[in-house]
mmCIF file of C-alpha atoms and ligand atoms in Angstrom:
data_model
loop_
_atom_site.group_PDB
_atom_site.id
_atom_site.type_symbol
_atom_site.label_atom_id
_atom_site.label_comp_id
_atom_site.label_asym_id
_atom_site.label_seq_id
_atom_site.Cartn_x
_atom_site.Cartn_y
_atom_site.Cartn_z
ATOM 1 C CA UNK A 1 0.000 0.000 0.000
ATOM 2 C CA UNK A 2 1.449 3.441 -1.117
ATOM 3 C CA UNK A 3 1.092 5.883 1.378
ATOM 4 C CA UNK A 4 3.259 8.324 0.903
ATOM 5 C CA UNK A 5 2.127 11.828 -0.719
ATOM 6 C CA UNK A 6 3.597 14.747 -2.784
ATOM 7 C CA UNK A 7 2.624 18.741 -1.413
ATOM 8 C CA UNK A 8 4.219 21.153 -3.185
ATOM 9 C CA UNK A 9 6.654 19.022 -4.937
ATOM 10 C CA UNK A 10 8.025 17.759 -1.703
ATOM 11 C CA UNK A 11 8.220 14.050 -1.310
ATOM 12 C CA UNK A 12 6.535 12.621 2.009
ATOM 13 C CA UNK A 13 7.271 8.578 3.287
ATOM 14 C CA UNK A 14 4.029 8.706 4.563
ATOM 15 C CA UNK A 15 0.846 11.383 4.413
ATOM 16 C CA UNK A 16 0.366 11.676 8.478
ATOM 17 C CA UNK A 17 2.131 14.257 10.391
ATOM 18 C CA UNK A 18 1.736 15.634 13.331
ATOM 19 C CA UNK A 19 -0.327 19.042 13.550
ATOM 20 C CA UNK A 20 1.539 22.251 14.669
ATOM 21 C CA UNK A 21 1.613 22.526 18.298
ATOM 22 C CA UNK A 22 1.187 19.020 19.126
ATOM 23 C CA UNK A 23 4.279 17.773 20.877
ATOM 24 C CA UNK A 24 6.709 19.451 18.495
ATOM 25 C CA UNK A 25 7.926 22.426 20.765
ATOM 26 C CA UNK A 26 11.168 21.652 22.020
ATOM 27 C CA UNK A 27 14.381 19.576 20.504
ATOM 28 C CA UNK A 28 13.353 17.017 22.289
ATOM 29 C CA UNK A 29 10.039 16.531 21.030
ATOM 30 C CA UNK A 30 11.080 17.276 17.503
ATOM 31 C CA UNK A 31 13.709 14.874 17.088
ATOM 32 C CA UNK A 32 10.927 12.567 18.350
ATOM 33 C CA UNK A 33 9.062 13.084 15.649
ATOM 34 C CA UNK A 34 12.156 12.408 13.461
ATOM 35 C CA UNK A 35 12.186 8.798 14.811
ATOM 36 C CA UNK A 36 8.782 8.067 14.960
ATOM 37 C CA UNK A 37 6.445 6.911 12.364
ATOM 38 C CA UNK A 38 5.607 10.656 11.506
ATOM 39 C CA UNK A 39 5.798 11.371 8.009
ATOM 40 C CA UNK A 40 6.763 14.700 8.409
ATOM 41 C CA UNK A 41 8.173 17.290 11.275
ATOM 42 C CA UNK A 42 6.111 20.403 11.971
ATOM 43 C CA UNK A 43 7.712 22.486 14.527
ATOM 44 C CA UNK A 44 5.442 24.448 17.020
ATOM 45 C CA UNK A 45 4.440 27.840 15.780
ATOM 46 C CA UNK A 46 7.411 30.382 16.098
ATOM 47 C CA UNK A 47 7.769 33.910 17.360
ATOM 48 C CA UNK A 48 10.692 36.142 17.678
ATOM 49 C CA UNK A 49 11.568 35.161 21.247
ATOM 50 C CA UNK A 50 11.083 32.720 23.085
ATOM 51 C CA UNK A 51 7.434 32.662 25.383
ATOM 52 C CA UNK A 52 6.149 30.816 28.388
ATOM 53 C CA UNK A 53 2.799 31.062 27.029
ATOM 54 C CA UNK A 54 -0.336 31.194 28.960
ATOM 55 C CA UNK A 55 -1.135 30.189 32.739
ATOM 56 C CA UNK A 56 -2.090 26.674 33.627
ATOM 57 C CA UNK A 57 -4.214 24.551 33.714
ATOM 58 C CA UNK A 58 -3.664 25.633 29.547
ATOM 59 C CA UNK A 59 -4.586 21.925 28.256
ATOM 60 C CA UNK A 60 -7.256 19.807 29.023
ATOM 61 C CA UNK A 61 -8.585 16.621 27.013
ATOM 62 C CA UNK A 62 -12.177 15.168 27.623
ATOM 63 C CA UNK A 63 -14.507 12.559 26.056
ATOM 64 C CA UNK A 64 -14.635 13.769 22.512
ATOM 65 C CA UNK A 65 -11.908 16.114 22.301
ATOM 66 C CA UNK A 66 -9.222 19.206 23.621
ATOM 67 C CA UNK A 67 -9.778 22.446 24.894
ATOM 68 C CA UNK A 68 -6.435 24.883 24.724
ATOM 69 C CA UNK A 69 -5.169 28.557 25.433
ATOM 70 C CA UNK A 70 -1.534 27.777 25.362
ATOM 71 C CA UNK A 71 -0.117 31.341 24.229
ATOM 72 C CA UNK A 72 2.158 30.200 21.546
ATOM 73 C CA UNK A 73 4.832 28.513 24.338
ATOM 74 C CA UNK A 74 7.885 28.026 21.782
ATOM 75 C CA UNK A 75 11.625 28.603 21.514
ATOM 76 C CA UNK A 76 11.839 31.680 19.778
ATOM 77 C CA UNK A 77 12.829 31.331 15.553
ATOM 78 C CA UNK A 78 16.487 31.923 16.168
ATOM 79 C CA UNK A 79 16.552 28.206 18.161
ATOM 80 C CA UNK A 80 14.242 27.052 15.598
ATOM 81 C CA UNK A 81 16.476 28.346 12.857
ATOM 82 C CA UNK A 82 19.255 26.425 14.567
ATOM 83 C CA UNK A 83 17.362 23.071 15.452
ATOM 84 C CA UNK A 84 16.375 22.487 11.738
ATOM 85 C CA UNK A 85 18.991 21.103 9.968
ATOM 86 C CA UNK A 86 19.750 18.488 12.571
ATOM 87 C CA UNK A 87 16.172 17.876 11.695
ATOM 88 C CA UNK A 88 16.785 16.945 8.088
ATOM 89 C CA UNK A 89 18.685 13.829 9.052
ATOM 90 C CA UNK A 90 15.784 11.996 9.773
ATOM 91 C CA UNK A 91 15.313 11.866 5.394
ATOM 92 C CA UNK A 92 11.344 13.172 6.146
ATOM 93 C CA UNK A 93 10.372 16.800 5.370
ATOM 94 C CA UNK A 94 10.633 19.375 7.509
ATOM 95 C CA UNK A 95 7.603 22.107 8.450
ATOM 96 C CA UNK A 96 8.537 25.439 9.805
ATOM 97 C CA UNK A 97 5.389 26.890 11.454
ATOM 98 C CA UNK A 98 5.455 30.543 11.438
ATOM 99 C CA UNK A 99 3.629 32.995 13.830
ATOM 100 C CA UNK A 100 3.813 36.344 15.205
ATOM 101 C CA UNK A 101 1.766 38.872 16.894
ATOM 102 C CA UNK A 102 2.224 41.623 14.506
ATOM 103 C CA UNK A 103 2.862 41.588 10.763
ATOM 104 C CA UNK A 104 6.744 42.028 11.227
ATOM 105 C CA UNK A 105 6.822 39.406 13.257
ATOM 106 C CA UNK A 106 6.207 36.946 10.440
ATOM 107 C CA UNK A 107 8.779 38.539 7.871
ATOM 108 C CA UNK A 108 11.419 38.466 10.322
ATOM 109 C CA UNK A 109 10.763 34.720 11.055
ATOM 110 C CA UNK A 110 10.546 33.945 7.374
ATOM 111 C CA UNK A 111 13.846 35.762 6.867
ATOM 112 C CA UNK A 112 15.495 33.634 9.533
ATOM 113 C CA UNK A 113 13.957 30.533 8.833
ATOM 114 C CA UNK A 114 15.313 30.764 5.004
ATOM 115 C CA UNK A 115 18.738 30.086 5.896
ATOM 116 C CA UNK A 116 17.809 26.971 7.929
ATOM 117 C CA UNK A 117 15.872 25.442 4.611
ATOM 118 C CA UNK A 118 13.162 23.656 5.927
ATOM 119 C CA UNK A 119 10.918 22.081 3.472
ATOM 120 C CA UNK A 120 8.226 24.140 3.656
ATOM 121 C CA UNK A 121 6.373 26.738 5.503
ATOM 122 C CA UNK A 122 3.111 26.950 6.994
ATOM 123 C CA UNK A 123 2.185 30.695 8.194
ATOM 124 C CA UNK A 124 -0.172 30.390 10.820
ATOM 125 C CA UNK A 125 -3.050 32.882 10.391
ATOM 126 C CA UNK A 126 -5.120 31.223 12.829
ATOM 127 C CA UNK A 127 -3.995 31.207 16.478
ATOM 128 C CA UNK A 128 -7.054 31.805 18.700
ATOM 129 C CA UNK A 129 -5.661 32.302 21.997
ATOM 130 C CA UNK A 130 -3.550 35.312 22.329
ATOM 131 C CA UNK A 131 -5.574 37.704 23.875
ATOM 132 C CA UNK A 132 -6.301 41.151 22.377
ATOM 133 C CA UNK A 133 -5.363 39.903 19.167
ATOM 134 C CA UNK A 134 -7.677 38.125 16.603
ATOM 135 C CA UNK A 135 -7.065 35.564 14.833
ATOM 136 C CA UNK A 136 -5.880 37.184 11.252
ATOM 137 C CA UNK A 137 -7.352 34.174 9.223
ATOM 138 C CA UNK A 138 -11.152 36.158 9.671
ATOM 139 C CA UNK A 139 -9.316 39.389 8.190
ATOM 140 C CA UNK A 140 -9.084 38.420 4.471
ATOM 141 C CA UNK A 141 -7.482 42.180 3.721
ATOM 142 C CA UNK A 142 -5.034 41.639 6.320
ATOM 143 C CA UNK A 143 -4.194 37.774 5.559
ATOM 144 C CA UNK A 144 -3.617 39.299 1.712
ATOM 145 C CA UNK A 145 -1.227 42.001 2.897
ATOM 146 C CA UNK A 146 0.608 40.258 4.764
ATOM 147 C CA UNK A 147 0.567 36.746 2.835
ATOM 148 C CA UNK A 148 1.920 39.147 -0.276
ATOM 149 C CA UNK A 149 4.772 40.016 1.672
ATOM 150 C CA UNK A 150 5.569 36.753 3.170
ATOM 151 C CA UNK A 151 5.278 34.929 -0.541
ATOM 152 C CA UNK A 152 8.080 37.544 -2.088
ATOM 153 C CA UNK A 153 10.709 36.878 1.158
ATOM 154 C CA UNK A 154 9.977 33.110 1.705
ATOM 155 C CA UNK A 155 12.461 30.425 -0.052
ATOM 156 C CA UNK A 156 10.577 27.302 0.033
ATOM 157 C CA UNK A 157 6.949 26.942 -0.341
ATOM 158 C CA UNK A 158 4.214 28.390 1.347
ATOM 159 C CA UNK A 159 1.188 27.084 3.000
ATOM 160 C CA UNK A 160 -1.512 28.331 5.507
ATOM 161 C CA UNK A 161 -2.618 27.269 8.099
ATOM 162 C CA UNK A 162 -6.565 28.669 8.245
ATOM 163 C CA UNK A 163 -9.056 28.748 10.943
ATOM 164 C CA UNK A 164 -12.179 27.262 10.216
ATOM 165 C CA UNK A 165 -15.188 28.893 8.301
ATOM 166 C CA UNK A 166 -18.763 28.428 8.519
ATOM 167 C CA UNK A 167 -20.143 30.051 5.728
ATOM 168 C CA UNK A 168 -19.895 29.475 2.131
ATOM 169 C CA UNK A 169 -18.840 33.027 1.450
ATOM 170 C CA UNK A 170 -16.130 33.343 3.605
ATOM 171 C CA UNK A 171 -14.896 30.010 1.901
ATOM 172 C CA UNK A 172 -14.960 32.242 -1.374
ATOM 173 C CA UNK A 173 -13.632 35.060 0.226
ATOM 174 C CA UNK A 174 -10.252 33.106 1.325
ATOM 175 C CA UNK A 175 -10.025 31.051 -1.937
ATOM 176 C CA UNK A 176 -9.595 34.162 -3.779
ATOM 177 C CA UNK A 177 -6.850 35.755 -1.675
ATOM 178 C CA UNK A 178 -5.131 32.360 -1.609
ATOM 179 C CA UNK A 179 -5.155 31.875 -5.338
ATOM 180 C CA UNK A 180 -4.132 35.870 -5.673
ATOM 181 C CA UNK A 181 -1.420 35.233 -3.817
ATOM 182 C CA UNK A 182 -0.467 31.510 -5.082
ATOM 183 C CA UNK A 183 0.102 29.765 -2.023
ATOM 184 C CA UNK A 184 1.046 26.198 -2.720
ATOM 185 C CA UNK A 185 -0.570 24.568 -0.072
ATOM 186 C CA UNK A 186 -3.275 25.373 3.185
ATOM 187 C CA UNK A 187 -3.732 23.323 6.127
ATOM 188 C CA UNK A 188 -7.036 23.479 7.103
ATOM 189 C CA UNK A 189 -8.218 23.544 9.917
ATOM 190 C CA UNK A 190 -6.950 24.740 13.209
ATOM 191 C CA UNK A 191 -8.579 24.396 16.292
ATOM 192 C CA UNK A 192 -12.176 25.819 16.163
ATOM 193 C CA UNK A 193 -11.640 28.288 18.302
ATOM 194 C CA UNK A 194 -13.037 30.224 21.868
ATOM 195 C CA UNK A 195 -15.488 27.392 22.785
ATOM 196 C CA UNK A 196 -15.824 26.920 26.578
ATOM 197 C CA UNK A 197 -15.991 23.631 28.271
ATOM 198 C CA UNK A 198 -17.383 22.881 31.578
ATOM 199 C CA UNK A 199 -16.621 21.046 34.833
ATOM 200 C CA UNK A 200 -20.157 21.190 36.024
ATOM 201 C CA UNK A 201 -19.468 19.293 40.062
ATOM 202 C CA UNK A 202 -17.038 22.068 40.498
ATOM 203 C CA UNK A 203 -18.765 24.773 39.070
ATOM 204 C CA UNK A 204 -15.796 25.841 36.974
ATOM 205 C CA UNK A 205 -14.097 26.216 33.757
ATOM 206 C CA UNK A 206 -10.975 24.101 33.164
ATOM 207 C CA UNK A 207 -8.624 25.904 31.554
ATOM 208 C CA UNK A 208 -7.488 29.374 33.402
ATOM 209 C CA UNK A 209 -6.343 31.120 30.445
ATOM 210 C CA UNK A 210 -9.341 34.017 29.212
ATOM 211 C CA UNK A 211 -11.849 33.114 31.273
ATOM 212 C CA UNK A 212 -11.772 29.531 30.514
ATOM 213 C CA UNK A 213 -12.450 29.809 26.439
ATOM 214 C CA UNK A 214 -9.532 27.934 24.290
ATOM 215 C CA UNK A 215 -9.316 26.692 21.096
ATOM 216 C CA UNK A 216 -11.062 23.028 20.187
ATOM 217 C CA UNK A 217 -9.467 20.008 18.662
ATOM 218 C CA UNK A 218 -10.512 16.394 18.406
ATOM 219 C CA UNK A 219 -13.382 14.158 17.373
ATOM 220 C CA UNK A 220 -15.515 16.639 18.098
ATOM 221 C CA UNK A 221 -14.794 18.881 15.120
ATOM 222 C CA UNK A 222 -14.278 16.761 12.565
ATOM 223 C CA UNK A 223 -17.400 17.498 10.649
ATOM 224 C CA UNK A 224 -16.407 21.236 10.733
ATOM 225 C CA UNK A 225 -13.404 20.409 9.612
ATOM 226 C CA UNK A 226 -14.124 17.633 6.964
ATOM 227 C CA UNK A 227 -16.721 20.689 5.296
ATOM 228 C CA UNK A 228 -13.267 23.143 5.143
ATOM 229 C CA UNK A 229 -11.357 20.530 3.732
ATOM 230 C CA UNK A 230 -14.043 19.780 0.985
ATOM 231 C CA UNK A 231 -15.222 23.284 0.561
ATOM 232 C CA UNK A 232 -11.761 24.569 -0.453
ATOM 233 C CA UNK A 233 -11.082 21.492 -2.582
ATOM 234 C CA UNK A 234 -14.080 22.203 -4.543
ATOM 235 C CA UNK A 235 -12.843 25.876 -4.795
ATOM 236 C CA UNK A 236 -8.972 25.420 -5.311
ATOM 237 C CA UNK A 237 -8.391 21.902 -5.246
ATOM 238 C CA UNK A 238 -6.409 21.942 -8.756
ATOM 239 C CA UNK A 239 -3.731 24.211 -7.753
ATOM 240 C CA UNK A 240 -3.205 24.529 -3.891
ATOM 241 C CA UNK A 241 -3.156 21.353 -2.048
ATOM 242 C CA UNK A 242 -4.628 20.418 1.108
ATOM 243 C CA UNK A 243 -3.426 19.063 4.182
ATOM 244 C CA UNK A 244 -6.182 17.867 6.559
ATOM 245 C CA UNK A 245 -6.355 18.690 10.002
ATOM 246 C CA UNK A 246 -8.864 18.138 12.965
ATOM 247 C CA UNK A 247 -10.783 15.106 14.527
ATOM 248 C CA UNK A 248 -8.223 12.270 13.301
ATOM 249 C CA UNK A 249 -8.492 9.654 15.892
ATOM 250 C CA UNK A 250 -8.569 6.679 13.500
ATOM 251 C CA UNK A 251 -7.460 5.398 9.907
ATOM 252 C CA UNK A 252 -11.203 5.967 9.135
ATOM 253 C CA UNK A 253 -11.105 9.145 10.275
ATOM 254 C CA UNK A 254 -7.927 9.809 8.007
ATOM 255 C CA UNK A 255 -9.700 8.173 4.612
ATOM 256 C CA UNK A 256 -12.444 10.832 5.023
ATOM 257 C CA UNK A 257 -10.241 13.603 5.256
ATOM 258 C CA UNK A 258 -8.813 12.048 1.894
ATOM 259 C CA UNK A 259 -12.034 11.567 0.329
ATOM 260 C CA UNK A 260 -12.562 15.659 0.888
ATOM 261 C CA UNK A 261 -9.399 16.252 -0.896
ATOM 262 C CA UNK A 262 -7.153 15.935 1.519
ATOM 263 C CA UNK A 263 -3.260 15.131 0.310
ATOM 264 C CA UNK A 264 -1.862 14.493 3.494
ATOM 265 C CA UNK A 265 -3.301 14.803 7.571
ATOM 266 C CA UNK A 266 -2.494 16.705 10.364
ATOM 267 C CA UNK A 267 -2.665 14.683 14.110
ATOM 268 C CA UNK A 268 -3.155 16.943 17.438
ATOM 269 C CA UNK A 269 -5.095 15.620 19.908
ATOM 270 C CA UNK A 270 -4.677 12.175 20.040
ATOM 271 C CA UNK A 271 -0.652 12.531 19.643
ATOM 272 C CA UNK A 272 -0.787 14.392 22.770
ATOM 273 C CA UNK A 273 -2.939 11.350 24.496
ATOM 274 C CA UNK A 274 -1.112 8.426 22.987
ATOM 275 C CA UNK A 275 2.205 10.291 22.211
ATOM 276 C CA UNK A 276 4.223 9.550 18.898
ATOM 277 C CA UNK A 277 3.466 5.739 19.226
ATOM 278 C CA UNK A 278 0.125 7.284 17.433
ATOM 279 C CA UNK A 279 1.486 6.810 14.161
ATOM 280 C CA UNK A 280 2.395 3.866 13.537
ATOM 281 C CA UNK A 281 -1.131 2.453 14.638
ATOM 282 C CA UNK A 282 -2.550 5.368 12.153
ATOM 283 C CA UNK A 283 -0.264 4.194 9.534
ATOM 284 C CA UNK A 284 -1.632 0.558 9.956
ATOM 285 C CA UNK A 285 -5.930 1.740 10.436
ATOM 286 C CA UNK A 286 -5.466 3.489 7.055
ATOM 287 C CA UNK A 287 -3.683 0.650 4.731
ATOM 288 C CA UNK A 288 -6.582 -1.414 5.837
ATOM 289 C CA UNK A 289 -9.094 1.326 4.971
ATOM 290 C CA UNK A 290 -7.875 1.760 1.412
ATOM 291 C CA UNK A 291 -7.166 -1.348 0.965
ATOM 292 C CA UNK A 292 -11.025 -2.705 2.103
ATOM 293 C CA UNK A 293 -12.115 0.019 -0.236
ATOM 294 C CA UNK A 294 -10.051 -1.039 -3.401
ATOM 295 C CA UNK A 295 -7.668 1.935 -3.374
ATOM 296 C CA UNK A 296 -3.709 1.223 -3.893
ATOM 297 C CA UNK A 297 -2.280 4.470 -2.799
ATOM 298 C CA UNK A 298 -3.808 8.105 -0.874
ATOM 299 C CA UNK A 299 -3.700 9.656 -4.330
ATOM 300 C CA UNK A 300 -6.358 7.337 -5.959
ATOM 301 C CA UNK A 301 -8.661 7.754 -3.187
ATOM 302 C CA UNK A 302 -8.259 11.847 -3.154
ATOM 303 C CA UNK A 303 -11.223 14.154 -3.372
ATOM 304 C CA UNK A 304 -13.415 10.774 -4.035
ATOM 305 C CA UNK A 305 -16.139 11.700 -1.978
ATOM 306 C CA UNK A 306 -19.710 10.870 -3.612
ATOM 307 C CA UNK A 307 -22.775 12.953 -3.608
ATOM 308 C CA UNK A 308 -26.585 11.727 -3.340
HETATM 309 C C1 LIG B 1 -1.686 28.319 19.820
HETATM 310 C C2 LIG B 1 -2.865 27.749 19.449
HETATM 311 C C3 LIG B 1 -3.177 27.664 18.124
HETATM 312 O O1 LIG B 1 -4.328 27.090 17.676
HETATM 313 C C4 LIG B 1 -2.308 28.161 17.203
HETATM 314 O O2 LIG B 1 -2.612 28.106 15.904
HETATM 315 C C5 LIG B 1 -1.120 28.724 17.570
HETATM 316 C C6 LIG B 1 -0.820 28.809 18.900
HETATM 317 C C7 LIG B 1 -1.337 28.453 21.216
HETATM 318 O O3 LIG B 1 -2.197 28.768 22.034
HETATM 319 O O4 LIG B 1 -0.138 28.273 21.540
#
């Protein structure tokens, strides 16, 4: 069974990788990744120095899914910038995740980044949980300037990570910067983001950061994000790929992010419950999907999803 998967002319062993965020901030966890089952290494989003993040309790996981506010916790770019080509030993691509909390935040990360030569970008337009600051990924003007900018400094490819959308229009709306600007790829989506969960016996939120509202990943949002995946597939599917992110708890779960249009998926909560180990059981659930269904490889089974 052929697994593996091409995005933006960059070969991948296999088409699971872990999603931004998800056990990939520090060396340790990265080289991790390197010798796991992970076809890919996506480093936690980046800033220009190096943050704590947000109070604890910042994480919590619950039947169905994750609630987070972690602040963007990561090393800074310049560590980043230095991490990466150890990274490349492990013969898998590399992912720089880019972030920032201004606009110049992102270009000087790019221009850092560049020298290390990771595989590919992803610009992250769609963090949730710093507060004051929206997520830019609902401001198509502002995701255009800036994406403009990033697109003429950036050496390898560009993709973006979006937050998801929940109306046709704004689908529309983002296709057309995207294809104005000629991102390669988009990785959609991130978590859905300022939901609130609950402890009711203690009469509390659970997470401490803004009130208790945090971004949501896991089984619970896969429908929202299976819709973002096959929305912008429908809309740009022939020249941007798409990487497929949220609610992938099982090789089932995987196919139907493939059947969207998905070329390759993203894995965030349930790497952080089962750790790295995740893959390999992911790896196995999906060759016994396509092969059930009569496919020989992701590609043939890409953006196969019937109508009624
Ligand atoms: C964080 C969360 C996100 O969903 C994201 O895209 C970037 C950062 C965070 O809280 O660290």
């Amino acid at each position: 069974m052929d697994l593996s998967t091409t995005i933006a002319g960059v070969h991948f062993p296999t088409c699971l990788m872990n999603a931004s965020g998800a056990r990939c901030v520090t060396e340790h966890d990265l080289h991790k990744l390197g010798n796991s089952h992970a076809g890919a290494i996506v480093t936690k989003s980046m800033t220009p120095h190096e943050r704590s993040g947000n109070p604890e309790p910042r994480y919590v996981s619950f039947d169905g899914g994750s609630i987070n506010s972690m602040g963007l916790p990561n090393l800074g770019y310049q560590a980043y910038a230095q991490l990466i080509p150890d990274l490349r030993q492990y013969k898998k691509p590399v992912v720089a995740s880019i972030a920032g909390l201004k606009p110049a935040d992102f270009l000087e990360a790019v221009k850092a980044i560049n020298v290390a030569k990771p595989d590919l970008m992803e610009i992250n337009l769609s963090c949730p949980n710093i507060p004051g600051k929206p997520q830019i990924g609902y401001d198509f003007q502002a995701s255009e300037e800036l994406l403009m900018k990033i697109r003429d400094l950036a050496v390898p490819p560009i993709g973006v990570k979006l937050p998801p959308y929940f109306d046709p229009v704004h689908h529309e709306a983002m296709a057309e910067v995207l294809t104005r600007v000629g991102v390669s790829f988009i990785s959609v989506i991130n978590s859905v983001g300022n939901g609130l969960v609950l402890d009711a016996e203690t009469e509390t939120v659970v997470i401490k950061p803004k009130g208790g509202f945090g971004g949501l990943g896991g089984r619970i949002i896969k429908p929202v994000a299976l819709a973002n995946v096959r929305a912008f597939w429908k809309l740009v599917g022939e020249k941007i790929q798409i990487i497929g992110t949220g609610g992938v708890e099982t090789g089932q779960d995987i196919f139907e992010h493939l059947l969207c249009g998905a070329s390759a998926v993203q894995i965030g909560t349930v790497l952080v419950d089962e750790d790295v180990k995740v893959f390999e059981r992911l790896k196995h659930e999906l060759a016994g999907w396509l092969r059930k269904k009569g496919y020989d490889s992701v590609a043939e089974c890409r953006g196969k999803l019937k109508a009624l």
